[in-house]
mmCIF file of C-alpha atoms in Angstrom:
data_model
loop_
_atom_site.group_PDB
_atom_site.id
_atom_site.type_symbol
_atom_site.label_atom_id
_atom_site.label_comp_id
_atom_site.label_asym_id
_atom_site.label_seq_id
_atom_site.Cartn_x
_atom_site.Cartn_y
_atom_site.Cartn_z
ATOM 1 C CA SER A 1 4.614 24.659 -15.585
ATOM 2 C CA THR A 2 7.715 26.846 -15.684
ATOM 3 C CA GLY A 3 9.958 24.095 -17.056
ATOM 4 C CA VAL A 4 12.469 24.362 -14.130
ATOM 5 C CA SER A 5 12.887 21.859 -11.333
ATOM 6 C CA GLY A 6 11.088 22.359 -8.094
ATOM 7 C CA GLN A 7 12.492 23.847 -4.936
ATOM 8 C CA THR A 8 12.902 22.110 -1.535
ATOM 9 C CA ALA A 9 13.486 23.650 1.736
ATOM 10 C CA GLU A 10 14.036 22.331 5.439
ATOM 11 C CA THR A 11 12.369 24.144 8.337
ATOM 12 C CA ASP A 12 14.338 25.810 11.142
ATOM 13 C CA GLU A 13 14.001 25.310 14.950
ATOM 14 C CA GLN A 14 10.605 27.251 14.817
ATOM 15 C CA GLY A 15 9.199 25.190 11.984
ATOM 16 C CA LYS A 16 9.630 28.104 9.521
ATOM 17 C CA PHE A 17 10.573 27.621 5.809
ATOM 18 C CA ARG A 18 11.353 29.931 2.936
ATOM 19 C CA PHE A 19 11.533 29.865 -0.762
ATOM 20 C CA VAL A 20 13.370 32.682 -2.639
ATOM 21 C CA ALA A 21 13.497 33.618 -6.229
ATOM 22 C CA VAL A 22 10.513 31.779 -7.176
ATOM 23 C CA THR A 23 9.830 31.931 -11.124
ATOM 24 C CA PRO A 24 6.313 32.943 -11.748
ATOM 25 C CA GLY A 25 4.201 30.105 -12.859
ATOM 26 C CA ILE A 26 1.682 27.335 -11.633
ATOM 27 C CA TYR A 27 2.829 25.434 -8.579
ATOM 28 C CA SER A 28 1.929 22.896 -5.891
ATOM 29 C CA ILE A 29 3.330 22.768 -2.336
ATOM 30 C CA GLY A 30 3.606 19.922 0.249
ATOM 31 C CA ALA A 31 5.398 19.184 3.487
ATOM 32 C CA SER A 32 6.603 15.786 4.896
ATOM 33 C CA ARG A 33 8.304 14.380 7.770
ATOM 34 C CA ASP A 34 9.233 10.689 8.988
ATOM 35 C CA GLY A 35 6.500 9.533 11.236
ATOM 36 C CA TYR A 36 3.813 11.927 10.048
ATOM 37 C CA ILE A 37 1.256 12.011 7.190
ATOM 38 C CA SER A 38 2.461 14.060 4.387
ATOM 39 C CA ALA A 39 0.392 17.155 3.637
ATOM 40 C CA ASP A 40 -0.022 18.041 -0.137
ATOM 41 C CA PHE A 41 -1.749 21.273 0.475
ATOM 42 C CA GLY A 42 -1.205 24.339 2.760
ATOM 43 C CA VAL A 43 -3.386 26.882 4.634
ATOM 44 C CA ARG A 44 -2.952 30.622 3.772
ATOM 45 C CA GLY A 45 -4.715 33.104 5.856
ATOM 46 C CA GLY A 46 -6.877 30.465 7.376
ATOM 47 C CA ILE A 47 -8.198 29.230 4.047
ATOM 48 C CA ARG A 48 -7.059 25.988 2.593
ATOM 49 C CA MET A 49 -5.049 26.507 -0.560
ATOM 50 C CA PRO A 50 -5.810 24.684 -3.840
ATOM 51 C CA ARG A 51 -3.559 21.749 -4.936
ATOM 52 C CA GLN A 52 -2.326 23.995 -7.843
ATOM 53 C CA PHE A 53 -2.129 27.781 -7.749
ATOM 54 C CA GLY A 54 -0.361 30.562 -9.487
ATOM 55 C CA ILE A 55 2.581 32.665 -8.352
ATOM 56 C CA TYR A 56 3.024 36.014 -9.932
ATOM 57 C CA GLU A 57 5.710 38.668 -10.339
ATOM 58 C CA THR A 58 6.381 40.772 -7.211
ATOM 59 C CA GLU A 59 4.329 38.677 -5.048
ATOM 60 C CA ARG A 60 5.381 37.857 -1.381
ATOM 61 C CA TRP A 61 3.546 35.135 0.615
ATOM 62 C CA GLU A 62 4.303 35.143 4.344
ATOM 63 C CA ASP A 63 1.328 33.214 5.812
ATOM 64 C CA VAL A 64 1.446 29.569 4.478
ATOM 65 C CA SER A 65 1.282 27.027 7.074
ATOM 66 C CA PHE A 66 0.964 23.304 7.236
ATOM 67 C CA ARG A 67 -0.489 20.806 9.820
ATOM 68 C CA LEU A 68 1.246 17.534 9.954
ATOM 69 C CA ASP A 69 -0.621 14.491 11.898
ATOM 70 C CA PRO A 70 1.293 11.570 13.045
ATOM 71 C CA TRP A 71 0.329 8.408 11.067
ATOM 72 C CA GLY A 72 -1.269 5.445 12.609
ATOM 73 C CA VAL A 73 0.218 1.960 12.666
ATOM 74 C CA ILE A 74 -1.169 -1.634 12.776
ATOM 75 C CA ALA A 75 0.989 -4.489 13.941
ATOM 76 C CA GLY A 76 0.603 -8.147 14.789
ATOM 77 C CA ARG A 77 1.735 -11.626 13.958
ATOM 78 C CA VAL A 78 0.834 -14.054 11.162
ATOM 79 C CA LYS A 79 0.851 -17.891 12.106
ATOM 80 C CA PHE A 80 -0.201 -21.043 10.609
ATOM 81 C CA GLY A 81 -3.623 -21.997 11.749
ATOM 82 C CA ASP A 82 -2.898 -25.738 12.219
ATOM 83 C CA ASP A 83 0.111 -25.574 14.473
ATOM 84 C CA ALA A 84 0.452 -21.786 15.337
ATOM 85 C CA GLU A 85 3.998 -21.621 14.128
ATOM 86 C CA PRO A 86 5.196 -18.209 13.029
ATOM 87 C CA ALA A 87 4.867 -17.632 9.274
ATOM 88 C CA MET A 88 7.990 -15.957 7.798
ATOM 89 C CA ARG A 89 8.297 -13.745 4.688
ATOM 90 C CA VAL A 90 4.423 -13.541 4.164
ATOM 91 C CA PRO A 91 3.187 -10.392 2.512
ATOM 92 C CA VAL A 92 0.561 -8.470 4.729
ATOM 93 C CA PHE A 93 -1.537 -5.755 3.239
ATOM 94 C CA ALA A 94 -3.878 -2.994 4.574
ATOM 95 C CA TYR A 95 -6.816 -2.333 2.307
ATOM 96 C CA ARG A 96 -9.347 0.629 2.320
ATOM 97 C CA LYS A 97 -12.575 0.352 0.831
ATOM 98 C CA ARG A 98 -13.814 3.011 -1.782
ATOM 99 C CA TYR A 99 -16.454 3.517 -4.285
ATOM 100 C CA TRP A 100 -15.494 4.016 -7.968
ATOM 101 C CA HIS A 101 -18.362 4.771 -10.546
ATOM 102 C CA GLY A 102 -20.870 3.011 -8.039
ATOM 103 C CA ALA A 103 -18.608 -0.222 -7.744
ATOM 104 C CA VAL A 104 -16.819 -1.205 -4.441
ATOM 105 C CA GLU A 105 -12.952 -1.286 -4.819
ATOM 106 C CA TYR A 106 -10.260 -2.123 -2.250
ATOM 107 C CA ALA A 107 -7.257 -0.022 -2.696
ATOM 108 C CA THR A 108 -3.895 -0.994 -1.170
ATOM 109 C CA ALA A 109 -2.899 1.550 1.594
ATOM 110 C CA ALA A 110 0.176 -0.108 3.003
ATOM 111 C CA SER A 111 2.055 -3.439 2.832
ATOM 112 C CA ALA A 112 4.878 -5.323 4.647
ATOM 113 C CA ARG A 113 6.279 -8.789 5.085
ATOM 114 C CA THR A 114 6.665 -10.730 8.301
ATOM 115 C CA ASP A 115 10.011 -11.205 9.865
ATOM 116 C CA ASP A 116 11.552 -14.514 11.247
ATOM 117 C CA ARG A 117 9.162 -14.368 14.105
ATOM 118 C CA GLY A 118 6.061 -13.843 12.097
ATOM 119 C CA GLU A 119 5.707 -10.403 12.999
ATOM 120 C CA TYR A 120 4.618 -7.337 10.730
ATOM 121 C CA ARG A 121 4.082 -3.579 11.088
ATOM 122 C CA LEU A 122 2.008 -1.452 8.710
ATOM 123 C CA SER A 123 2.951 2.038 9.191
ATOM 124 C CA GLY A 124 2.079 5.393 7.371
ATOM 125 C CA LEU A 125 -1.725 5.015 7.725
ATOM 126 C CA ARG A 126 -4.149 7.818 7.528
ATOM 127 C CA PRO A 127 -7.237 7.852 9.925
ATOM 128 C CA GLY A 128 -9.877 5.540 8.672
ATOM 129 C CA ASN A 129 -11.070 2.014 8.627
ATOM 130 C CA TYR A 130 -8.808 -0.645 7.202
ATOM 131 C CA ILE A 131 -8.986 -4.561 6.223
ATOM 132 C CA ILE A 132 -5.917 -6.529 7.046
ATOM 133 C CA ALA A 133 -5.018 -9.533 4.946
ATOM 134 C CA ALA A 134 -2.165 -12.102 4.803
ATOM 135 C CA ILE A 135 -1.419 -13.449 1.308
ATOM 136 C CA TYR A 136 0.297 -16.773 1.276
ATOM 137 C CA ASP A 137 1.777 -18.127 -1.777
ATOM 138 C CA LYS A 138 3.506 -21.566 -0.854
ATOM 139 C CA PRO A 139 6.698 -21.957 -2.978
ATOM 140 C CA ARG A 140 6.741 -25.320 -4.690
ATOM 141 C CA LYS A 141 10.274 -26.719 -5.634
ATOM 142 C CA LEU A 142 10.234 -27.516 -9.184
ATOM 143 C CA SER A 143 11.524 -31.007 -10.472
ATOM 144 C CA ALA A 144 14.744 -31.107 -12.719
ATOM 145 C CA SER A 145 12.450 -31.341 -15.730
ATOM 146 C CA GLU A 146 10.565 -28.235 -14.773
ATOM 147 C CA GLU A 147 13.417 -26.062 -14.043
ATOM 148 C CA GLY A 148 13.730 -24.797 -17.700
ATOM 149 C CA PRO A 149 11.190 -24.068 -20.351
ATOM 150 C CA ALA A 150 9.560 -26.953 -22.247
ATOM 151 C CA GLN A 151 11.229 -27.567 -25.494
ATOM 152 C CA SER A 152 8.043 -29.051 -27.211
ATOM 153 C CA PRO A 153 4.231 -29.215 -26.999
ATOM 154 C CA HIS A 154 4.648 -32.898 -26.111
ATOM 155 C CA GLU A 155 6.965 -31.932 -23.138
ATOM 156 C CA VAL A 156 4.286 -29.353 -21.919
ATOM 157 C CA ASP A 157 1.645 -32.106 -22.122
ATOM 158 C CA GLN A 158 3.723 -34.471 -20.128
ATOM 159 C CA ARG A 159 4.442 -31.943 -17.427
ATOM 160 C CA VAL A 160 0.690 -31.222 -17.173
ATOM 161 C CA SER A 161 -0.287 -34.876 -16.886
ATOM 162 C CA GLU A 162 2.398 -35.695 -14.202
ATOM 163 C CA ALA A 163 1.478 -32.589 -11.990
ATOM 164 C CA PRO A 164 -1.068 -33.358 -9.239
ATOM 165 C CA PRO A 165 -4.244 -31.387 -9.629
ATOM 166 C CA THR A 166 -4.044 -30.000 -6.034
ATOM 167 C CA GLU A 167 -1.355 -29.565 -3.198
ATOM 168 C CA PRO A 168 -1.785 -28.572 0.335
ATOM 169 C CA SER A 169 -1.391 -24.754 0.862
ATOM 170 C CA TYR A 170 -2.835 -21.830 2.844
ATOM 171 C CA ALA A 171 -5.662 -19.619 1.958
ATOM 172 C CA SER A 172 -5.345 -15.828 1.823
ATOM 173 C CA THR A 173 -6.629 -14.780 5.403
ATOM 174 C CA PHE A 174 -8.313 -11.607 6.395
ATOM 175 C CA PHE A 175 -8.567 -10.329 9.948
ATOM 176 C CA THR A 176 -9.982 -11.904 11.970
ATOM 177 C CA SER A 177 -10.084 -15.503 10.317
ATOM 178 C CA ALA A 178 -12.024 -14.848 7.178
ATOM 179 C CA THR A 179 -11.176 -16.321 3.776
ATOM 180 C CA ARG A 180 -13.250 -13.762 1.846
ATOM 181 C CA ILE A 181 -12.802 -10.042 1.899
ATOM 182 C CA SER A 182 -16.454 -9.502 2.292
ATOM 183 C CA ASP A 183 -16.334 -11.297 5.627
ATOM 184 C CA ALA A 184 -13.416 -9.349 6.952
ATOM 185 C CA ALA A 185 -13.555 -7.344 10.111
ATOM 186 C CA THR A 186 -12.578 -3.656 9.825
ATOM 187 C CA ILE A 187 -9.996 -1.953 12.074
ATOM 188 C CA GLU A 188 -10.292 1.784 12.835
ATOM 189 C CA VAL A 189 -7.033 3.593 12.823
ATOM 190 C CA ARG A 190 -6.655 6.980 14.510
ATOM 191 C CA SER A 191 -3.886 9.629 14.099
ATOM 192 C CA GLY A 192 -0.835 8.785 16.135
ATOM 193 C CA VAL A 193 -2.293 5.483 17.590
ATOM 194 C CA GLU A 194 -0.494 2.190 17.141
ATOM 195 C CA MET A 195 -2.778 -0.921 17.012
ATOM 196 C CA PRO A 196 -0.880 -3.973 18.369
ATOM 197 C CA GLY A 197 -1.993 -7.365 18.440
ATOM 198 C CA VAL A 198 -3.784 -7.709 14.938
ATOM 199 C CA ASP A 199 -2.894 -11.364 14.569
ATOM 200 C CA LEU A 200 -3.756 -13.561 11.622
ATOM 201 C CA PHE A 201 -3.954 -17.438 11.657
ATOM 202 C CA LEU A 202 -3.597 -18.824 8.033
ATOM 203 C CA THR A 203 -6.181 -21.148 7.020
ATOM 204 C CA PRO A 204 -5.146 -24.695 5.690
ATOM 205 C CA THR A 205 -6.599 -25.369 2.267
ATOM 206 C CA GLN A 206 -6.010 -27.294 -1.004
ATOM 207 C CA SER A 207 -4.640 -25.085 -3.731
ATOM 208 C CA THR A 208 -5.524 -25.863 -7.364
ATOM 209 C CA ARG A 209 -2.852 -25.815 -10.058
ATOM 210 C CA ILE A 210 -3.701 -24.576 -13.499
ATOM 211 C CA ARG A 211 -1.235 -25.266 -16.334
ATOM 212 C CA GLY A 212 -1.464 -25.187 -20.113
ATOM 213 C CA ARG A 213 0.018 -23.954 -23.237
ATOM 214 C CA ILE A 214 -0.017 -20.595 -25.119
ATOM 215 C CA THR A 215 0.332 -20.665 -28.930
ATOM 216 C CA ASP A 216 0.656 -17.887 -31.515
ATOM 217 C CA GLY A 217 -2.629 -17.277 -33.330
ATOM 218 C CA CYS A 218 -0.917 -16.811 -36.734
ATOM 219 C CA THR A 219 1.709 -19.516 -36.724
ATOM 220 C CA GLY A 220 0.194 -21.958 -34.326
ATOM 221 C CA LYS A 221 3.688 -22.402 -32.656
ATOM 222 C CA PRO A 222 4.292 -22.064 -28.734
ATOM 223 C CA THR A 223 5.005 -18.391 -27.731
ATOM 224 C CA ILE A 224 5.910 -16.652 -24.517
ATOM 225 C CA ALA A 225 3.183 -14.637 -22.819
ATOM 226 C CA ASN A 226 2.219 -13.331 -19.453
ATOM 227 C CA ILE A 227 -0.661 -15.210 -17.631
ATOM 228 C CA GLU A 228 -2.632 -13.588 -14.958
#
């Protein structure tokens, strides 16, 4: 609130830190370290500090402390369910369930991609229950006629008519082997504990292809748009 940039400091060998010449105003304070869950509030005099607090002239605070807990880790492998071969470069997500205005939501807590051995590692997790999902999006090589944008509505219609309606792929798979998030098993993560062996086997499926044309509502001509 003072219009000046914030200050940073590093702790010494005893874990002590110090900020000097602090401009009076409204502040927040936090501490972070690799391998530990960041703390966005401190404790002063045994009482938890608010996320925003006021610093006034001539004040001197000497009893602000932080407790940093080590983060949890979930690790495992992603394989193809039909031949158990490693699935490379597959996105893996850790979700946490939460309630928002009475409805259930799943928020992404961490994400990673598998390496050349199909292995992944999700770090930086706070203690709690998580759902793990491998989201596979099989790339399809475009034909020469599809590499560029269609030049006319007729070309769009021709591409749609020539494209097969379905193609082999793999469904998004939730631990242990569910294809729906409501059927997924939860994994309890504790502070400082690594959970290895959380393996996922991608379920073979037939994916459906949806294609079409977007036109300008005023001119009736094809237009560029984002489709979700």
